[in-house]
Structures are given as C-alpha cells and as structure tokens.
CSV table of C-alpha atoms in Angstrom, one decimal:
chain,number,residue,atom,x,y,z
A,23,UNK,CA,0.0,0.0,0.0
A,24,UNK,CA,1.5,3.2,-0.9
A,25,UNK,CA,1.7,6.2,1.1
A,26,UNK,CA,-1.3,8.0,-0.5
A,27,UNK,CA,-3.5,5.5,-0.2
A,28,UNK,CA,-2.8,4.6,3.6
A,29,UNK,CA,-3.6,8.5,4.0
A,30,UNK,CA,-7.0,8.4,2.1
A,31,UNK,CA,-7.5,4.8,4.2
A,32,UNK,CA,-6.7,6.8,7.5
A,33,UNK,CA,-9.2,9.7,6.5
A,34,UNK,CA,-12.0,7.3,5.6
A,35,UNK,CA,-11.8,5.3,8.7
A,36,UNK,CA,-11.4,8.1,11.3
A,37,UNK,CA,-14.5,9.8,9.1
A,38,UNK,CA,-16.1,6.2,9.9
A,39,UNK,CA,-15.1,6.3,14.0
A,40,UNK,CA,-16.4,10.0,14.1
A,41,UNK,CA,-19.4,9.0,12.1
A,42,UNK,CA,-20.2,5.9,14.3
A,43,UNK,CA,-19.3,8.0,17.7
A,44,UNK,CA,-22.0,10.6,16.4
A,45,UNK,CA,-24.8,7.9,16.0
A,46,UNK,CA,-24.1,6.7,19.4
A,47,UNK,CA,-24.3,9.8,20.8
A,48,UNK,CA,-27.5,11.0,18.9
A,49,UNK,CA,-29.1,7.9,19.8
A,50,UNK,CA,-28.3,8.3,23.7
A,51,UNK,CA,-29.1,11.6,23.5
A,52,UNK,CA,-32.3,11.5,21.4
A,53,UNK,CA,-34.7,10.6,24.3
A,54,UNK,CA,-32.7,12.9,26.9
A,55,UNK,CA,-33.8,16.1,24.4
A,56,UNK,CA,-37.3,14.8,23.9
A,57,UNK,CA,-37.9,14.6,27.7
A,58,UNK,CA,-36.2,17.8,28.8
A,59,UNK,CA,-38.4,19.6,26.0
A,60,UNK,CA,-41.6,17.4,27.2
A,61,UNK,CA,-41.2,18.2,30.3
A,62,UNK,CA,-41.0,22.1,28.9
A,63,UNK,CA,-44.5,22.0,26.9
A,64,UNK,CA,-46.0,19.8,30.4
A,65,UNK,CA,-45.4,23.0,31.8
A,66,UNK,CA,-46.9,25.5,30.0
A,67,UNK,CA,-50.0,22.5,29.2
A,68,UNK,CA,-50.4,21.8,33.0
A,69,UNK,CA,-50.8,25.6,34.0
A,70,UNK,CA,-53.4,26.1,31.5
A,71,UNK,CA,-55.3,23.1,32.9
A,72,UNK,CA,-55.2,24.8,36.4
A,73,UNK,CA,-56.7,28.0,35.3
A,74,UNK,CA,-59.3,26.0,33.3
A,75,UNK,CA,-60.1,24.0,36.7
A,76,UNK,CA,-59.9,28.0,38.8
A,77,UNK,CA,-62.4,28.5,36.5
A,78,UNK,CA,-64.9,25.9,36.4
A,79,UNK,CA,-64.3,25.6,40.4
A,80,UNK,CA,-66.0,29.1,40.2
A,81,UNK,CA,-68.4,28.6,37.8
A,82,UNK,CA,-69.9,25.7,39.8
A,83,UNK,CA,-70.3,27.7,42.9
A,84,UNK,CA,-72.5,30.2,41.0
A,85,UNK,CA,-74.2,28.3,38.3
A,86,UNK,CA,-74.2,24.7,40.4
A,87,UNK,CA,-72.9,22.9,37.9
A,88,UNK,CA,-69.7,22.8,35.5
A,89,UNK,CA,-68.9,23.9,31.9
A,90,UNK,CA,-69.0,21.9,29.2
A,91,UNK,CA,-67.3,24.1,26.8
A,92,UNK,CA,-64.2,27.0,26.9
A,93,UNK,CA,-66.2,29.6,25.5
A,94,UNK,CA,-68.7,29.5,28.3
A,95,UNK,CA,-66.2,29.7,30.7
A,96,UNK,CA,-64.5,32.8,28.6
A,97,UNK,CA,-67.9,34.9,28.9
A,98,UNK,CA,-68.0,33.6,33.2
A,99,UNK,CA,-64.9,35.3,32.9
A,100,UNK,CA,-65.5,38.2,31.1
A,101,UNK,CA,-69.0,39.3,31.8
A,102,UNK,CA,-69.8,37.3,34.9
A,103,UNK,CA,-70.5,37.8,38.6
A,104,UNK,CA,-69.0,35.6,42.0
A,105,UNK,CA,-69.5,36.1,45.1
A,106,UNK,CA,-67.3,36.6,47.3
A,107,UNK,CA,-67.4,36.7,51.3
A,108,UNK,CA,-66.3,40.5,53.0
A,109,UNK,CA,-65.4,40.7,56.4
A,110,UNK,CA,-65.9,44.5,58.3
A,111,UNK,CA,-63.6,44.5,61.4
A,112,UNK,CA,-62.4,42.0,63.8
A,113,UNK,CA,-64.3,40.1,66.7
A,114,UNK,CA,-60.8,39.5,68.0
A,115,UNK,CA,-60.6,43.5,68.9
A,116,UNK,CA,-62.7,44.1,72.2
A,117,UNK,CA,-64.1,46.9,71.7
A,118,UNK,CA,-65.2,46.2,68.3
A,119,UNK,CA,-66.5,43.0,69.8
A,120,UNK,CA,-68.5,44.6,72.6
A,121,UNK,CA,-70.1,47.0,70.6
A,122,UNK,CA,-71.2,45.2,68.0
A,123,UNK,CA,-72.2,42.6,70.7
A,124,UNK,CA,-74.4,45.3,72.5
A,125,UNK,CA,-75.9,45.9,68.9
A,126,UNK,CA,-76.8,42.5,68.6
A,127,UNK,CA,-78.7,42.0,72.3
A,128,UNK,CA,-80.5,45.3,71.6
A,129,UNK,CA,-81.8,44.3,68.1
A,130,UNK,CA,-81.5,40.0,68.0
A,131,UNK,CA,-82.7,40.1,64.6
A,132,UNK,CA,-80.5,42.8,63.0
A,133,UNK,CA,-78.5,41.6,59.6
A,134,UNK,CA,-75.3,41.0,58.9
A,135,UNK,CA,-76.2,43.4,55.7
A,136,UNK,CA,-77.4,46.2,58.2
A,137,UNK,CA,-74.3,45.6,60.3
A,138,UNK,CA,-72.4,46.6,57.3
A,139,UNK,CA,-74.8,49.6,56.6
A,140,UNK,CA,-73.9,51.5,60.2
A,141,UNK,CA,-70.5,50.4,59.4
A,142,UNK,CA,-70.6,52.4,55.9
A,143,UNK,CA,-72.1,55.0,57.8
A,144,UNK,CA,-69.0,56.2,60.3
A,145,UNK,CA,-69.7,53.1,63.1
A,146,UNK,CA,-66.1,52.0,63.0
A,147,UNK,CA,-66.6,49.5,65.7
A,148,UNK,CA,-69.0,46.8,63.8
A,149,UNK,CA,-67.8,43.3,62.9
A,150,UNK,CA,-69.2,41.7,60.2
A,151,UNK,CA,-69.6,39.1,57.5
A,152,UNK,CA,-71.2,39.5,54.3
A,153,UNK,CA,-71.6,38.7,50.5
A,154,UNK,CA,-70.8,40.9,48.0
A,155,UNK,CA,-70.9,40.0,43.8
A,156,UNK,CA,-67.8,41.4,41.8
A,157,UNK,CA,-66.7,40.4,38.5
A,158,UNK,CA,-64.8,37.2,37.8
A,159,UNK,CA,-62.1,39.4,36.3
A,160,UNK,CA,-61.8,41.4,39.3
A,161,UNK,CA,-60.9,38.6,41.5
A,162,UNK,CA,-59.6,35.4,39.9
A,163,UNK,CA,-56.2,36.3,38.4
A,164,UNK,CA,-55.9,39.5,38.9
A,165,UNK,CA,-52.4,39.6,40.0
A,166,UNK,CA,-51.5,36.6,37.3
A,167,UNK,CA,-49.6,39.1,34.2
A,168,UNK,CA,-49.1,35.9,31.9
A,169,UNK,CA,-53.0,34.9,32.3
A,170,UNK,CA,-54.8,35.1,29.0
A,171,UNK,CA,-58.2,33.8,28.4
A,172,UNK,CA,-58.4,33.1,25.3
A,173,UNK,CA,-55.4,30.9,25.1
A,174,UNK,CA,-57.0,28.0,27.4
A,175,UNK,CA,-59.3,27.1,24.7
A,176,UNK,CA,-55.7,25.4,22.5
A,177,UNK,CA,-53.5,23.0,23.6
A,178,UNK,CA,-50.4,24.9,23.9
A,179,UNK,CA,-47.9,24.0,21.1
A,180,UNK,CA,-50.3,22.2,19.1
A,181,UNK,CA,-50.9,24.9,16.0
A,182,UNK,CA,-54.0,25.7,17.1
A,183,UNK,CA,-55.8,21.9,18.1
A,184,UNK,CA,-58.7,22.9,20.7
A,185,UNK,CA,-58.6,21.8,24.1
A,186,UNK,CA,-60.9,18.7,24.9
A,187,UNK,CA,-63.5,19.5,27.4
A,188,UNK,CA,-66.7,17.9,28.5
A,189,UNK,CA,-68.7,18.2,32.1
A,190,UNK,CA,-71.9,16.3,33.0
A,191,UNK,CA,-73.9,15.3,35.9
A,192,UNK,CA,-73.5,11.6,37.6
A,193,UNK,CA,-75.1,9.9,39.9
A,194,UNK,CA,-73.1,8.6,42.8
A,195,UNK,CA,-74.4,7.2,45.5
A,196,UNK,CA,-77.6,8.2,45.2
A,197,UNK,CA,-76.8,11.5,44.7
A,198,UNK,CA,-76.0,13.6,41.6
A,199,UNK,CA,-72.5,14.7,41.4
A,200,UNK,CA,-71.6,17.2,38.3
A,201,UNK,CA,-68.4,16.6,37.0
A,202,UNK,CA,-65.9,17.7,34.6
A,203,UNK,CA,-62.6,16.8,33.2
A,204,UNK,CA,-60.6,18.9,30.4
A,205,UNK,CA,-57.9,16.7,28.5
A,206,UNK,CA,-54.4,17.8,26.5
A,207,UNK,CA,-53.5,14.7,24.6
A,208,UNK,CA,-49.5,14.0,23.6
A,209,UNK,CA,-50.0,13.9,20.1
A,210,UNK,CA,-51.5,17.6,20.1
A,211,UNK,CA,-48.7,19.1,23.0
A,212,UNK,CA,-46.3,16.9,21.8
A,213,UNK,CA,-46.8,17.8,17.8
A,214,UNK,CA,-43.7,18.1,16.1
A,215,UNK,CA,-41.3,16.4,18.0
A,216,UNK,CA,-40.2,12.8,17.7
A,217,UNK,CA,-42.8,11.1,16.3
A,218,UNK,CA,-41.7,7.6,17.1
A,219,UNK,CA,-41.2,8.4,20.9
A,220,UNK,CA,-44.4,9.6,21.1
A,221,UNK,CA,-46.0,7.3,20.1
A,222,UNK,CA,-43.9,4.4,22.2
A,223,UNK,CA,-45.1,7.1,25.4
A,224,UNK,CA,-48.4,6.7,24.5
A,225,UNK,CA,-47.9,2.9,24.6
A,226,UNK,CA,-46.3,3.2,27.6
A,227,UNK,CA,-49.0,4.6,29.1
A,228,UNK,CA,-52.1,2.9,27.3
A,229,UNK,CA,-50.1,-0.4,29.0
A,230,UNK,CA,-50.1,1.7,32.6
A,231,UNK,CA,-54.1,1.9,31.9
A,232,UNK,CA,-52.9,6.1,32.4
A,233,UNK,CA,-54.6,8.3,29.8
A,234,UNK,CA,-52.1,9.4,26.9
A,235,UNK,CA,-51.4,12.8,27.9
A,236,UNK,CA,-52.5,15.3,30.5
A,237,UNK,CA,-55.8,15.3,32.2
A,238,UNK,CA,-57.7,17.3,34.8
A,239,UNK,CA,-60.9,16.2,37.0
A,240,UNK,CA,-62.9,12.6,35.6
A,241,UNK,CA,-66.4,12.3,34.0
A,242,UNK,CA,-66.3,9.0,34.6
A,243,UNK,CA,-65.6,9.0,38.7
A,244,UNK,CA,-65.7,11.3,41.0
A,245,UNK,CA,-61.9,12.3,41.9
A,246,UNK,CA,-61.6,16.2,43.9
A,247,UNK,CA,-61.0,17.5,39.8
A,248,UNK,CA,-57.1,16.5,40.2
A,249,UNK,CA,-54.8,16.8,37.2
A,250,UNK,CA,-53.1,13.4,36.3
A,251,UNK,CA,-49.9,14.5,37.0
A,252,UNK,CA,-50.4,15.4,40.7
C-alpha cells in the first residue's frame, strides 16, 4: 500500500469512527432532548389546565354545575359575577366585639347586611360578615400578568388543536355529582417532536391503563378535579 493510499484509508476510517461515535451519541441523547423539552411544553400545558379547573371551580359555585365548553367559561370570565365573602372588622378587637355585641342584644334580629350599613355610615366598631358580587375578572387572576383567556381554549404548542372539554352530571351514590374533566393529549402538546417516541409514550401509558397525555378532573368517577400529574 502506498503512502497515498494509507492516507485516504486513514481519513475514511477516522471519518467512519467519528461517524459511528456521532450515531451513538445522537441515539443516547435522542430521548434525553425529547424529555427535557416534554417536560417544557407539560409546563406551560399543565398551567393552563389549572386555570381551566380556577375556573370551572368558580363557575360551579355560581351556576351549580360545570362547563361543558371554553367559550362559556370565557364569557363567566369576562361578563360574569361571584360572590365573594367581606369581612368588616375584627371580633378579636374588644371593643369592636363589645359594641357590636351590645348591637346584637339590643336588636337579635338585625342583619349582617345592616351591620355593614352602620359600618358604611361612620360606626367604626362593627364586625361583620357579608356577600358581595364582583366580576370574575376582578378577583380570579388579577395579580396573574401571563393569564390570557383566550389561550385556554388550545392546547399549547399544538398549532392551534382545541382543548378537549366535557362536564356532566352523575349519579353517585344516590346522589348527583356534576363533574368535569378537560384533556391535553400527547399527540397535540407533543406535535412536532419525535414522532416515534411519542408514540412508544403513548404505549407506555395505554399499557399503565394512564390516559395518553394530560388530564384534569374525571367524568367517569368522582376524583376532587385533580390533574393526572399530581
């Protein structure tokens, strides 16, 4: 073998070794990258399924039952009323306590509402409990600067693929139970990446008997609306 062609032999086989040590490499680090950015788009997917749950929470307690759809959750949000419970004073300050007690024994059957009147009218010493309605917006997520309502309708990442919602009511026990549950499944969150390991994660989990991708609250069982990964 001449000394040329032990050079161009050389070349080829060291281009072979790096080749090889690249394919190694990609492969290790294949499923490291697909995690690290899963776990990135789980993030963004799982705080949008909290605010949905904030939201149906408090739709329930004014409507008795849950939402079936995003968009009637986005006008709860935007146009609609909760209430909300106000408390005037402290019964742990004594003199506000005695005053407002002598109130009390004078009239036994004065409201909690005319409590609040005196109090609006210069009594500073009245305790007091009552309801007031304010707007959704006014109170859940008001200090949240990344909140937008219109984004919980699409699973993030996804190119637009709508968030899969449904509610109902179930008997349980005797006794009917509304429930809801909103799902983000991986092939709409994880769209775009590694097809393939998507696809053996959803196997993974079908053979777990887990639900292929993220999920808050159950239709089909009652379960405290938790999200899957809780």
């Amino acid at each position: 073998m001449n000394k040329a062609l032990k050079i161009v032999v050389e070349i080829v086989l060291f281009a072979a070794i790096i080749g090889l040590v690249f394919a190694i490499y990609s492969s290790i680090m294949k499923p490291v990258n697909f995690n690290k950015q899963m776990e990135k788009r789980q993030a963004v997917a799982v705080q949008r399924l909290k605010d949905i749950r904030t939201l149906q929470v408090a739709y329930k307690g004014e409507t008795g039952k849950f939402s079936s759809t995003i968009d009637s959750l986005k006008l709860f949000y935007e146009k609609g009323e909760m209430k909300v419970k106000l408390q005037i004073g402290s019964s742990d300050d004594s003199l506000t306590k005695v005053h407002t007690d002598l109130i009390k024994k004078k009239n036994p059957k004065i409201t909690q509402q005319e409590l609040y009147d005196m109090y609006k009218k210069g009594d500073n010493l009245i305790y007091c409990t009552i309801e007031n309605k304010i707007p959704v917006k006014d109170t859940l997520f008001k200090s949240r600067t990344d909140f937008c309502i219109d984004s919980l309708k699409y699973i993030p990442f996804s190119g637009g693929i709508p968030t899969e919602m449904e509610a109902e009511t179930r008997m349980v026990s005797g006794v009917p139970v509304p429930l809801f549950e909103a799902r983000m499944p991986y092939r709409a969150l994880l769209k775009g990446m590694d097809n393939q390991l998507r696809i053996n994660l959803d196997a993974e989990r079908k053979d777990q008997n887990k639900y292929e991708g993220l999920q808050v609250g159950s239709i089909s069982a009652p379960n405290n609306n938790a999200g899957n990964w809780e």
